[in-house]
Amino acid sequence: MPIVSDKIKSKVKRRREKKIAYKSRLPLTLVTAAIWGILISVVLFLDPSRSWALEIFLISLYLCLLLTISLFTKKVWQGLLWASATTLFLVLRYVGIGNLFNFFLIIGVVLVVEFRLLKRP
């Protein structure tokens, strides 16, 4: 019976972990694609004069950004942070007080919070 070295065992273990990670990301990818489809259909087919059109757009945009960023960075808190910042700025623009100063202020706060969370032991 041949003796399997530790390197081969570690390679096999890494391959199994990659397969498990791929399988666990597949449902999230499908949900993200579906929500992107909803956002595109909201933009193309929803009449903007309806009273609830803005809310549907902002909610679907928030979910799209949250899931997409979380999918790429593998960190849900990062997706939550950047999606919230983007949605907040769009709401401020809609209200009429979203300007370049507010944009840089929101980005600065998000970067400070992100660096603080990354440096946490």
Short mmCIF file of N, CA and C in Angstrom, two decimals, residues 4-104:
data_model
loop_
_atom_site.label_atom_id
_atom_site.label_comp_id
_atom_site.label_asym_id
_atom_site.label_seq_id
_atom_site.Cartn_x
_atom_site.Cartn_y
_atom_site.Cartn_z
N VAL A 4 0.83 8.01 1.28
CA VAL A 4 0.45 9.31 0.71
C VAL A 4 1.12 10.39 1.54
N SER A 5 1.80 11.28 0.85
CA SER A 5 2.51 12.33 1.58
C SER A 5 1.54 13.40 2.09
N ASP A 6 2.07 14.19 2.99
CA ASP A 6 1.26 15.26 3.57
C ASP A 6 0.89 16.33 2.54
N LYS A 7 1.76 16.56 1.56
CA LYS A 7 1.47 17.55 0.52
C LYS A 7 0.26 17.14 -0.30
N ILE A 8 0.18 15.88 -0.64
CA ILE A 8 -0.95 15.41 -1.43
C ILE A 8 -2.23 15.49 -0.62
N LYS A 9 -2.14 15.13 0.66
CA LYS A 9 -3.32 15.23 1.52
C LYS A 9 -3.80 16.67 1.64
N SER A 10 -2.85 17.61 1.78
CA SER A 10 -3.25 19.01 1.91
C SER A 10 -3.87 19.53 0.60
N LYS A 11 -3.34 19.07 -0.55
CA LYS A 11 -3.92 19.48 -1.83
C LYS A 11 -5.33 18.96 -1.99
N VAL A 12 -5.54 17.72 -1.61
CA VAL A 12 -6.88 17.13 -1.69
C VAL A 12 -7.83 17.88 -0.77
N LYS A 13 -7.36 18.22 0.42
CA LYS A 13 -8.20 18.94 1.38
C LYS A 13 -8.57 20.33 0.85
N ARG A 14 -7.61 21.03 0.21
CA ARG A 14 -7.89 22.35 -0.37
C ARG A 14 -8.89 22.25 -1.51
N ARG A 15 -8.78 21.23 -2.32
CA ARG A 15 -9.74 21.04 -3.42
C ARG A 15 -11.14 20.81 -2.89
N ARG A 16 -11.26 20.02 -1.84
CA ARG A 16 -12.58 19.78 -1.24
C ARG A 16 -13.16 21.07 -0.68
N GLU A 17 -12.31 21.87 -0.03
CA GLU A 17 -12.79 23.14 0.53
C GLU A 17 -13.24 24.08 -0.57
N LYS A 18 -12.52 24.10 -1.70
CA LYS A 18 -12.92 24.95 -2.81
C LYS A 18 -14.26 24.51 -3.39
N LYS A 19 -14.46 23.20 -3.49
CA LYS A 19 -15.74 22.69 -4.00
C LYS A 19 -16.87 23.07 -3.07
N ILE A 20 -16.64 22.96 -1.77
CA ILE A 20 -17.68 23.32 -0.79
C ILE A 20 -17.96 24.82 -0.87
N ALA A 21 -16.91 25.64 -0.98
CA ALA A 21 -17.11 27.09 -1.09
C ALA A 21 -17.87 27.43 -2.36
N TYR A 22 -17.58 26.75 -3.47
CA TYR A 22 -18.29 27.00 -4.71
C TYR A 22 -19.75 26.64 -4.59
N LYS A 23 -20.03 25.49 -3.97
CA LYS A 23 -21.42 25.07 -3.82
C LYS A 23 -22.19 26.00 -2.90
N SER A 24 -21.54 26.56 -1.90
CA SER A 24 -22.25 27.44 -0.99
C SER A 24 -22.48 28.82 -1.60
N ARG A 25 -21.68 29.22 -2.59
CA ARG A 25 -21.86 30.52 -3.24
C ARG A 25 -22.84 30.46 -4.39
N LEU A 26 -23.15 29.29 -4.89
CA LEU A 26 -24.04 29.17 -6.04
C LEU A 26 -25.45 29.71 -5.77
N PRO A 27 -26.09 29.38 -4.65
CA PRO A 27 -27.42 29.96 -4.40
C PRO A 27 -27.39 31.48 -4.28
N LEU A 28 -26.35 32.00 -3.64
CA LEU A 28 -26.23 33.46 -3.52
C LEU A 28 -26.07 34.11 -4.89
N THR A 29 -25.33 33.46 -5.77
CA THR A 29 -25.16 33.98 -7.12
C THR A 29 -26.48 33.99 -7.88
N LEU A 30 -27.26 32.94 -7.73
CA LEU A 30 -28.56 32.87 -8.41
C LEU A 30 -29.52 33.93 -7.87
N VAL A 31 -29.54 34.12 -6.56
CA VAL A 31 -30.41 35.14 -5.95
C VAL A 31 -29.98 36.53 -6.41
N THR A 32 -28.66 36.77 -6.47
CA THR A 32 -28.15 38.06 -6.92
C THR A 32 -28.55 38.33 -8.36
N ALA A 33 -28.43 37.33 -9.21
CA ALA A 33 -28.83 37.51 -10.61
C ALA A 33 -30.32 37.79 -10.73
N ALA A 34 -31.13 37.12 -9.92
CA ALA A 34 -32.57 37.36 -9.96
C ALA A 34 -32.91 38.79 -9.51
N ILE A 35 -32.24 39.27 -8.48
CA ILE A 35 -32.52 40.62 -8.00
C ILE A 35 -32.01 41.66 -8.98
N TRP A 36 -30.89 41.39 -9.67
CA TRP A 36 -30.45 42.29 -10.74
C TRP A 36 -31.48 42.33 -11.86
N GLY A 37 -32.09 41.19 -12.15
CA GLY A 37 -33.16 41.16 -13.15
C GLY A 37 -34.36 41.99 -12.72
N ILE A 38 -34.69 41.92 -11.44
CA ILE A 38 -35.79 42.74 -10.92
C ILE A 38 -35.45 44.22 -11.04
N LEU A 39 -34.22 44.59 -10.69
CA LEU A 39 -33.83 46.00 -10.78
C LEU A 39 -33.88 46.50 -12.23
N ILE A 40 -33.40 45.70 -13.14
CA ILE A 40 -33.44 46.10 -14.55
C ILE A 40 -34.87 46.24 -15.04
N SER A 41 -35.74 45.32 -14.62
CA SER A 41 -37.14 45.43 -15.03
C SER A 41 -37.83 46.64 -14.38
N VAL A 42 -37.44 46.97 -13.16
CA VAL A 42 -38.00 48.17 -12.50
C VAL A 42 -37.59 49.41 -13.28
N VAL A 43 -36.34 49.49 -13.67
CA VAL A 43 -35.85 50.66 -14.39
C VAL A 43 -36.51 50.77 -15.77
N LEU A 44 -36.67 49.64 -16.45
CA LEU A 44 -37.19 49.69 -17.81
C LEU A 44 -38.70 49.80 -17.89
N PHE A 45 -39.42 49.11 -17.02
CA PHE A 45 -40.85 48.96 -17.21
C PHE A 45 -41.74 49.66 -16.18
N LEU A 46 -41.20 50.17 -15.11
CA LEU A 46 -42.02 50.80 -14.07
C LEU A 46 -42.17 52.29 -14.36
N ASP A 47 -43.39 52.76 -14.27
CA ASP A 47 -43.67 54.17 -14.50
C ASP A 47 -43.19 54.99 -13.30
N PRO A 48 -42.30 55.95 -13.50
CA PRO A 48 -41.75 56.70 -12.36
C PRO A 48 -42.74 57.62 -11.67
N SER A 49 -43.88 57.87 -12.28
CA SER A 49 -44.85 58.76 -11.65
C SER A 49 -45.69 58.07 -10.58
N ARG A 50 -45.57 56.76 -10.48
CA ARG A 50 -46.30 56.04 -9.43
C ARG A 50 -45.72 56.39 -8.06
N SER A 51 -46.56 56.32 -7.05
CA SER A 51 -46.13 56.75 -5.72
C SER A 51 -45.11 55.80 -5.09
N TRP A 52 -45.13 54.54 -5.42
CA TRP A 52 -44.25 53.56 -4.80
C TRP A 52 -43.08 53.17 -5.68
N ALA A 53 -42.88 53.83 -6.80
CA ALA A 53 -41.81 53.47 -7.74
C ALA A 53 -40.43 53.75 -7.14
N LEU A 54 -40.28 54.86 -6.44
CA LEU A 54 -38.99 55.20 -5.86
C LEU A 54 -38.60 54.20 -4.78
N GLU A 55 -39.56 53.81 -3.95
CA GLU A 55 -39.26 52.86 -2.88
C GLU A 55 -38.84 51.49 -3.44
N ILE A 56 -39.55 51.05 -4.48
CA ILE A 56 -39.20 49.77 -5.11
C ILE A 56 -37.81 49.84 -5.72
N PHE A 57 -37.51 50.96 -6.37
CA PHE A 57 -36.19 51.12 -6.97
C PHE A 57 -35.09 51.12 -5.91
N LEU A 58 -35.27 51.88 -4.83
CA LEU A 58 -34.24 51.96 -3.80
C LEU A 58 -34.04 50.63 -3.08
N ILE A 59 -35.12 49.92 -2.82
CA ILE A 59 -35.00 48.62 -2.14
C ILE A 59 -34.30 47.61 -3.05
N SER A 60 -34.67 47.57 -4.31
CA SER A 60 -34.03 46.61 -5.20
C SER A 60 -32.57 46.99 -5.46
N LEU A 61 -32.25 48.29 -5.55
CA LEU A 61 -30.86 48.71 -5.70
C LEU A 61 -30.05 48.35 -4.46
N TYR A 62 -30.62 48.57 -3.29
CA TYR A 62 -29.94 48.23 -2.05
C TYR A 62 -29.63 46.73 -1.98
N LEU A 63 -30.60 45.91 -2.31
CA LEU A 63 -30.38 44.46 -2.28
C LEU A 63 -29.37 44.02 -3.33
N CYS A 64 -29.42 44.62 -4.51
CA CYS A 64 -28.44 44.29 -5.56
C CYS A 64 -27.03 44.61 -5.10
N LEU A 65 -26.84 45.80 -4.58
CA LEU A 65 -25.51 46.19 -4.14
C LEU A 65 -25.04 45.35 -2.95
N LEU A 66 -25.93 45.10 -2.01
CA LEU A 66 -25.57 44.30 -0.84
C LEU A 66 -25.11 42.91 -1.24
N LEU A 67 -25.90 42.24 -2.06
CA LEU A 67 -25.56 40.88 -2.43
C LEU A 67 -24.36 40.82 -3.36
N THR A 68 -24.22 41.77 -4.27
CA THR A 68 -23.10 41.75 -5.20
C THR A 68 -21.78 42.01 -4.47
N ILE A 69 -21.75 43.00 -3.62
CA ILE A 69 -20.52 43.30 -2.88
C ILE A 69 -20.20 42.17 -1.92
N SER A 70 -21.21 41.61 -1.27
CA SER A 70 -20.98 40.49 -0.37
C SER A 70 -20.48 39.26 -1.12
N LEU A 71 -20.94 39.09 -2.34
CA LEU A 71 -20.51 37.96 -3.15
C LEU A 71 -19.05 38.10 -3.56
N PHE A 72 -18.64 39.30 -3.93
CA PHE A 72 -17.27 39.50 -4.39
C PHE A 72 -16.26 39.57 -3.25
N THR A 73 -16.63 40.20 -2.15
CA THR A 73 -15.68 40.36 -1.05
C THR A 73 -15.77 39.26 -0.01
N LYS A 74 -16.83 38.47 -0.05
CA LYS A 74 -17.09 37.40 0.92
C LYS A 74 -17.27 37.93 2.35
N LYS A 75 -17.63 39.20 2.46
CA LYS A 75 -17.87 39.82 3.77
C LYS A 75 -19.20 40.55 3.69
N VAL A 76 -20.16 40.10 4.47
CA VAL A 76 -21.49 40.69 4.42
C VAL A 76 -21.48 42.11 4.98
N TRP A 77 -20.68 42.36 6.01
CA TRP A 77 -20.67 43.69 6.61
C TRP A 77 -20.16 44.74 5.63
N GLN A 78 -19.24 44.36 4.74
CA GLN A 78 -18.76 45.31 3.74
C GLN A 78 -19.86 45.64 2.74
N GLY A 79 -20.60 44.64 2.32
CA GLY A 79 -21.71 44.88 1.42
C GLY A 79 -22.78 45.74 2.07
N LEU A 80 -23.06 45.46 3.33
CA LEU A 80 -24.04 46.24 4.08
C LEU A 80 -23.62 47.70 4.19
N LEU A 81 -22.36 47.91 4.46
CA LEU A 81 -21.83 49.26 4.65
C LEU A 81 -21.90 50.08 3.35
N TRP A 82 -21.39 49.52 2.26
CA TRP A 82 -21.35 50.26 0.99
C TRP A 82 -22.73 50.40 0.36
N ALA A 83 -23.57 49.40 0.50
CA ALA A 83 -24.93 49.51 -0.03
C ALA A 83 -25.73 50.57 0.73
N SER A 84 -25.53 50.62 2.05
CA SER A 84 -26.21 51.64 2.85
C SER A 84 -25.73 53.04 2.49
N ALA A 85 -24.43 53.18 2.27
CA ALA A 85 -23.89 54.50 1.91
C ALA A 85 -24.42 54.96 0.56
N THR A 86 -24.45 54.06 -0.39
CA THR A 86 -24.95 54.43 -1.73
C THR A 86 -26.42 54.80 -1.69
N THR A 87 -27.20 54.01 -0.99
CA THR A 87 -28.63 54.28 -0.89
C THR A 87 -28.89 55.58 -0.13
N LEU A 88 -28.13 55.83 0.92
CA LEU A 88 -28.27 57.07 1.67
C LEU A 88 -27.99 58.27 0.79
N PHE A 89 -26.93 58.20 0.00
CA PHE A 89 -26.62 59.33 -0.87
C PHE A 89 -27.71 59.54 -1.92
N LEU A 90 -28.25 58.46 -2.47
CA LEU A 90 -29.32 58.61 -3.46
C LEU A 90 -30.58 59.21 -2.82
N VAL A 91 -30.88 58.85 -1.59
CA VAL A 91 -32.02 59.45 -0.90
C VAL A 91 -31.77 60.93 -0.65
N LEU A 92 -30.55 61.27 -0.26
CA LEU A 92 -30.22 62.68 -0.06
C LEU A 92 -30.32 63.46 -1.38
N ARG A 93 -29.89 62.86 -2.48
CA ARG A 93 -30.03 63.51 -3.78
C ARG A 93 -31.50 63.71 -4.14
N TYR A 94 -32.33 62.74 -3.82
CA TYR A 94 -33.75 62.85 -4.13
C TYR A 94 -34.40 63.97 -3.31
N VAL A 95 -34.02 64.06 -2.06
CA VAL A 95 -34.59 65.10 -1.19
C VAL A 95 -34.09 66.48 -1.61
N GLY A 96 -32.87 66.54 -2.16
CA GLY A 96 -32.36 67.82 -2.63
C GLY A 96 -31.17 68.32 -1.85
N ILE A 97 -30.67 67.54 -0.90
CA ILE A 97 -29.53 67.99 -0.11
C ILE A 97 -28.29 67.14 -0.36
N GLY A 98 -28.33 66.34 -1.39
CA GLY A 98 -27.16 65.53 -1.73
C GLY A 98 -26.23 66.30 -2.65
N ASN A 99 -25.08 66.68 -2.14
CA ASN A 99 -24.11 67.40 -2.95
C ASN A 99 -22.75 66.72 -2.81
N LEU A 100 -21.73 67.32 -3.40
CA LEU A 100 -20.41 66.72 -3.39
C LEU A 100 -19.84 66.62 -1.97
N PHE A 101 -20.11 67.62 -1.15
CA PHE A 101 -19.63 67.59 0.23
C PHE A 101 -20.24 66.40 0.98
N ASN A 102 -21.55 66.20 0.84
CA ASN A 102 -22.20 65.06 1.51
C ASN A 102 -21.67 63.74 0.98
N PHE A 103 -21.38 63.68 -0.32
CA PHE A 103 -20.83 62.47 -0.90
C PHE A 103 -19.49 62.11 -0.26
N PHE A 104 -18.59 63.09 -0.19
CA PHE A 104 -17.28 62.82 0.40
C PHE A 104 -17.38 62.55 1.90
#
